[in-house]
Short mmCIF file of C-alpha atoms in Angstrom, two decimals:
data_model
loop_
_atom_site.label_atom_id
_atom_site.label_comp_id
_atom_site.label_asym_id
_atom_site.label_seq_id
_atom_site.Cartn_x
_atom_site.Cartn_y
_atom_site.Cartn_z
CA ALA R 129 8.96 -23.76 -5.04
CA ARG R 130 9.99 -25.28 -1.56
CA LEU R 131 10.51 -28.72 -3.13
CA ILE R 132 12.64 -27.30 -5.91
CA ALA R 133 14.68 -25.33 -3.39
CA ALA R 134 15.26 -28.40 -1.24
CA LEU R 135 16.38 -30.31 -4.13
CA GLN R 136 18.78 -27.58 -5.25
CA SER R 137 20.10 -27.48 -1.75
CA LEU R 138 20.73 -31.21 -1.92
CA ALA R 139 22.24 -31.09 -5.36
CA ARG R 140 24.86 -28.49 -4.19
CA ARG R 141 26.23 -30.57 -1.41
CA PRO R 142 29.85 -31.20 -1.87
CA ALA R 143 30.57 -34.70 -3.34
CA LEU R 144 33.04 -35.25 -0.50
CA LEU R 145 30.03 -35.83 1.86
CA GLY R 146 29.32 -38.88 -0.10
CA LEU R 147 32.31 -40.56 1.57
CA ILE R 148 30.73 -39.87 4.92
CA GLN R 149 27.11 -40.67 4.14
CA PRO R 150 26.78 -43.84 2.00
CA GLY R 151 24.43 -43.57 -0.93
CA SER R 152 24.41 -39.84 -0.88
CA THR R 153 26.52 -39.48 -4.03
CA ALA R 154 24.08 -41.44 -6.02
CA ASP R 155 21.29 -39.38 -4.61
CA ILE R 156 22.93 -36.25 -5.61
CA VAL R 157 23.44 -37.56 -9.12
CA HIS R 158 19.74 -38.49 -9.45
CA VAL R 159 18.62 -35.12 -7.94
CA ARG R 160 20.92 -33.22 -10.37
CA ALA R 161 19.51 -35.20 -13.26
CA ALA R 162 15.96 -34.53 -12.07
CA LEU R 163 16.59 -30.84 -11.65
CA GLY R 164 18.23 -30.57 -15.18
CA ALA R 165 14.85 -31.91 -16.50
CA VAL R 166 12.40 -30.02 -14.33
CA ALA R 167 14.18 -26.54 -14.10
CA PRO R 168 13.36 -25.54 -17.70
CA ILE R 169 9.73 -26.30 -17.17
CA VAL R 170 9.56 -24.39 -13.92
CA ARG R 171 11.26 -21.42 -15.57
CA ALA R 172 8.76 -21.54 -18.55
CA ARG R 173 5.82 -21.70 -16.30
CA SER R 174 7.21 -18.98 -14.03
CA ASP R 175 7.70 -16.76 -17.11
CA ASP R 176 4.14 -17.57 -18.17
CA ILE R 177 2.72 -16.54 -14.79
CA ARG R 178 4.81 -13.30 -14.78
CA THR R 179 3.54 -12.49 -18.25
CA GLU R 180 -0.16 -13.14 -17.21
CA MET R 181 0.26 -11.12 -14.05
CA ALA R 182 1.62 -8.24 -16.13
CA ARG R 183 -1.18 -8.45 -18.61
CA THR R 184 -3.85 -8.50 -15.74
CA ARG R 185 -2.07 -5.32 -14.25
CA ARG R 186 -2.30 -3.59 -17.66
CA LEU R 187 -6.01 -4.48 -17.88
CA ARG R 188 -6.73 -3.25 -14.40
CA GLU R 189 -4.82 -0.01 -15.20
CA GLY R 190 -6.77 0.38 -18.27
CA ALA R 191 -10.11 -0.12 -16.54
CA LEU R 192 -9.11 2.24 -13.81
CA LEU R 193 -8.06 4.88 -16.45
CA ALA R 194 -11.33 4.56 -18.33
CA LEU R 195 -13.32 4.88 -15.11
CA LEU R 196 -11.33 7.94 -13.99
CA GLU R 197 -11.65 9.73 -17.45
CA LYS R 198 -15.49 8.95 -17.41
CA LEU R 199 -15.80 10.24 -13.83
CA ARG R 200 -13.81 13.47 -14.43
CA ALA R 201 -15.67 14.03 -17.77
CA ARG R 202 -18.98 13.61 -15.99
CA LEU R 203 -18.04 15.95 -13.14
CA ALA R 204 -16.72 18.54 -15.58
CA ALA R 205 -19.87 18.31 -17.72
CA GLU R 206 -21.99 19.00 -14.66
CA GLY R 207 -19.95 22.29 -14.24
CA LEU R 208 -18.03 21.18 -11.19
CA PRO R 209 -14.59 22.70 -10.68
CA VAL R 210 -12.25 19.81 -11.38
CA ALA R 211 -8.47 20.12 -11.82
CA GLY R 212 -7.19 19.28 -15.29
CA SER R 213 -5.31 15.99 -15.75
CA TRP R 214 -3.78 13.68 -18.39
CA VAL R 215 -2.60 10.11 -18.13
CA VAL R 216 0.49 8.80 -19.99
CA ASP R 217 2.28 5.36 -20.07
CA GLY R 218 5.53 5.91 -18.29
CA ALA R 219 7.11 3.02 -20.16
CA ALA R 220 6.27 4.26 -23.66
CA PRO R 221 9.30 4.54 -25.91
CA ASP R 222 8.46 8.15 -26.71
CA ILE R 223 7.67 9.14 -23.06
CA GLU R 224 10.15 12.01 -23.07
CA ALA R 225 8.60 13.46 -26.07
CA GLN R 226 5.14 13.07 -24.67
CA LEU R 227 6.17 14.86 -21.38
CA ALA R 228 7.92 17.68 -23.36
CA ALA R 229 4.49 18.48 -24.85
CA PHE R 230 3.36 19.63 -21.38
CA ALA R 231 6.13 22.21 -21.06
CA GLY R 232 3.72 25.05 -21.48
CA HIS R 233 1.54 23.92 -18.44
CA LEU R 234 4.43 23.79 -15.88
CA PRO R 235 4.51 23.42 -12.96
CA LEU R 236 2.61 20.02 -12.85
CA VAL R 237 1.98 17.25 -10.42
CA VAL R 238 3.30 13.82 -11.30
CA LYS R 239 1.60 10.89 -9.60
CA PRO R 240 1.15 7.10 -10.14
CA LEU R 241 -2.38 6.33 -11.36
CA ARG R 242 -2.51 3.49 -8.88
CA GLY R 243 -0.78 5.28 -6.08
CA ARG R 244 -2.15 5.48 -2.50
CA GLY R 245 -2.34 8.76 -0.74
CA SER R 246 0.66 10.90 -1.75
CA GLN R 247 3.10 8.09 -2.34
CA GLY R 248 5.17 8.74 -5.42
CA VAL R 249 3.68 12.16 -5.89
CA SER R 250 5.73 15.15 -6.69
CA VAL R 251 5.63 18.59 -8.25
CA ALA R 252 7.67 19.09 -11.44
CA ARG R 253 8.81 22.62 -12.45
CA SER R 254 10.63 21.55 -15.53
CA VAL R 255 10.37 18.95 -18.21
CA GLU R 256 13.53 17.32 -16.81
CA GLU R 257 11.85 16.93 -13.42
CA MET R 258 8.77 15.45 -15.01
CA ILE R 259 10.97 12.83 -16.82
CA ALA R 260 12.84 12.00 -13.68
CA ALA R 261 9.79 11.65 -11.59
CA THR R 262 7.98 9.42 -14.22
CA ARG R 263 11.08 7.24 -14.59
CA ALA R 264 11.35 6.94 -10.83
CA ILE R 265 7.79 5.70 -10.53
CA VAL R 266 8.14 3.14 -13.17
CA ALA R 267 11.52 2.05 -12.02
CA GLY R 268 10.09 1.49 -8.46
CA GLY R 269 7.76 -1.16 -9.94
CA LYS R 270 5.23 -0.55 -7.10
CA PHE R 271 2.51 1.33 -8.89
CA GLY R 272 2.63 0.20 -12.45
CA THR R 273 3.48 2.39 -15.48
CA ALA R 274 0.37 4.49 -15.74
CA ILE R 275 1.21 8.06 -14.78
CA MET R 276 -1.12 11.02 -14.10
CA ILE R 277 0.00 14.40 -15.01
CA GLU R 278 -2.14 16.97 -13.05
CA GLN R 279 -2.70 20.62 -12.98
CA PHE R 280 -0.71 22.21 -10.11
CA LEU R 281 -2.80 24.26 -7.69
CA PRO R 282 -0.62 26.54 -5.58
CA GLY R 283 -3.19 27.59 -2.81
CA GLN R 284 -4.64 26.29 0.43
CA GLU R 285 -5.40 22.60 0.47
CA ILE R 286 -8.58 21.22 2.17
CA THR R 287 -10.23 17.85 2.55
CA ILE R 288 -13.99 17.40 2.57
CA THR R 289 -15.61 14.20 3.69
CA VAL R 290 -19.06 13.57 2.31
CA MET R 291 -21.49 11.13 3.93
CA PRO R 292 -24.15 9.11 2.11
CA ALA R 293 -27.69 10.25 2.85
CA ALA R 294 -28.30 6.96 4.72
CA ALA R 295 -25.80 8.07 7.30
CA ARG R 296 -28.22 10.63 8.75
CA GLU R 297 -31.93 9.96 9.49
CA GLY R 298 -34.16 12.04 7.36
CA GLU R 299 -31.45 13.02 4.88
CA SER R 300 -32.33 12.69 1.17
CA LYS R 301 -28.91 13.41 -0.42
CA PRO R 302 -25.18 13.29 0.44
CA PHE R 303 -24.08 15.82 3.01
CA ALA R 304 -20.61 17.26 3.84
CA LEU R 305 -18.76 17.23 7.10
CA PRO R 306 -16.91 20.35 8.13
CA PRO R 307 -13.82 20.81 5.83
CA VAL R 308 -10.33 19.98 7.19
CA ARG R 309 -7.47 22.28 6.46
CA ARG R 310 -4.08 20.64 5.47
CA PHE R 311 -0.73 22.32 6.20
CA ASP R 312 3.04 21.49 6.44
CA GLN R 313 3.20 20.16 2.94
CA HIS R 314 6.54 19.02 1.77
CA ASP R 315 7.55 20.55 -1.62
CA ASP R 316 3.84 21.42 -2.18
CA VAL R 317 2.68 17.80 -1.45
CA ALA R 318 1.04 16.61 1.70
CA PRO R 319 3.12 13.86 3.25
CA TYR R 320 1.70 10.29 3.04
CA ASN R 321 -0.19 9.61 6.22
CA GLY R 322 1.55 6.21 6.64
CA ASP R 323 4.64 8.30 7.27
CA VAL R 324 3.23 11.43 8.93
CA PRO R 325 -0.06 11.16 11.02
CA VAL R 326 -2.82 13.24 9.54
CA SER R 327 -3.38 14.60 13.10
CA THR R 328 -0.10 16.49 12.95
CA ASN R 329 -0.75 18.48 9.75
CA SER R 330 -4.51 18.86 9.61
CA ALA R 331 -7.07 20.83 11.52
CA ALA R 332 -10.83 21.15 11.21
CA MET R 333 -11.79 24.61 9.86
CA THR R 334 -13.63 26.99 12.16
CA GLY R 335 -17.20 28.13 11.71
CA GLU R 336 -15.88 31.56 10.52
CA GLU R 337 -13.69 29.76 8.01
CA CYS R 338 -16.31 27.58 6.68
CA ALA R 339 -18.52 30.72 6.08
CA ASP R 340 -16.05 31.89 3.60
CA PRO R 341 -17.89 32.10 0.09
CA ALA R 342 -15.05 29.97 -1.54
CA ILE R 343 -15.44 27.21 1.22
CA VAL R 344 -19.21 27.28 0.81
CA ALA R 345 -18.95 26.96 -2.92
CA VAL R 346 -16.49 23.99 -2.89
CA THR R 347 -18.43 22.23 -0.08
CA ALA R 348 -21.52 22.40 -2.24
CA ALA R 349 -19.54 21.20 -5.25
CA CYS R 350 -18.33 18.24 -3.24
CA GLU R 351 -21.83 17.25 -2.21
CA ARG R 352 -22.95 17.49 -5.85
CA ALA R 353 -20.02 15.26 -6.92
CA ALA R 354 -21.09 12.74 -4.27
CA ALA R 355 -24.65 12.86 -5.55
CA ILE R 356 -23.65 12.40 -9.20
CA ILE R 357 -21.53 9.32 -8.17
CA GLY R 358 -24.26 7.98 -6.09
CA ILE R 359 -22.08 7.15 -3.11
CA ARG R 360 -23.20 4.56 -0.46
CA THR R 361 -20.14 4.95 1.72
CA PRO R 362 -18.18 7.93 2.93
CA MET R 363 -16.27 9.75 0.30
CA ARG R 364 -13.17 12.08 0.72
CA ILE R 365 -12.45 14.80 -1.74
CA ASP R 366 -9.17 16.69 -1.78
CA CYS R 367 -9.50 20.28 -2.98
CA ARG R 368 -7.01 23.07 -3.37
CA GLN R 369 -6.99 26.70 -4.49
CA ASP R 370 -5.83 27.83 -7.88
CA ALA R 371 -3.96 31.00 -8.58
CA THR R 372 -7.26 33.05 -8.44
CA GLY R 373 -8.29 31.66 -5.01
CA ASP R 374 -11.08 29.38 -6.37
CA TYR R 375 -10.99 25.78 -5.03
CA LEU R 376 -10.80 22.95 -7.49
CA LEU R 377 -11.40 19.18 -6.82
CA PHE R 378 -8.27 17.16 -7.61
CA ASP R 379 -8.65 13.88 -5.81
CA VAL R 380 -11.86 11.74 -5.12
CA ASN R 381 -11.62 8.80 -2.91
CA ILE R 382 -14.37 6.32 -1.94
CA LYS R 383 -13.74 4.95 1.45
CA PRO R 384 -12.41 2.47 2.13
CA ASN R 385 -9.78 2.94 -0.53
#
């Protein structure tokens, strides 16, 4: 690429310079001829590389989708409280019709399947907002075209870190650390921690808060989820209350991401 750029720079030199630098006019003619022959090959190979990269990205998204669907199905089958979710291809020709089918479930969370943290995540309260959010993710080109449509949970958000049994001597199964309460969400979405430090919108729950039956239940559910997955490294699970006050698991992250 650097060689091609250097040759292009040389080929674009004004012909008038040939009067100042002997031989340079002939060099420019030769370079332009060489570029004329090489450029189509470079473009074709570049197109092939871009096509292969896009194919690889689709395969990775497909594998990730299959893994997520299998994981959610397994957790749900074990009776764990998992938020409902669906995945669509944001670049599909009929994407607007697909999204319109979710009208009866609004509001819903729209997020990129390959996103990190809350990047690209938003809450849609109308089909129009769902379509706009989906198109924005696809147009951004950063996270691919696989979009997750997720059940919106309107209540308190907490994060529970579960450690593998090996992290504590004598432990035989994964164990949870005290839950962390999240607050100061923007439009019902916790800001990305790369923009807003977690320390400014999170706080460890008190012993009294941890004794709440709903917190006890969701903590046990997170520990069961970790045991089912068979974690060997710390795992963070994001949970949020539904309209009835029950906590549902909506995001499972093995660390490091």
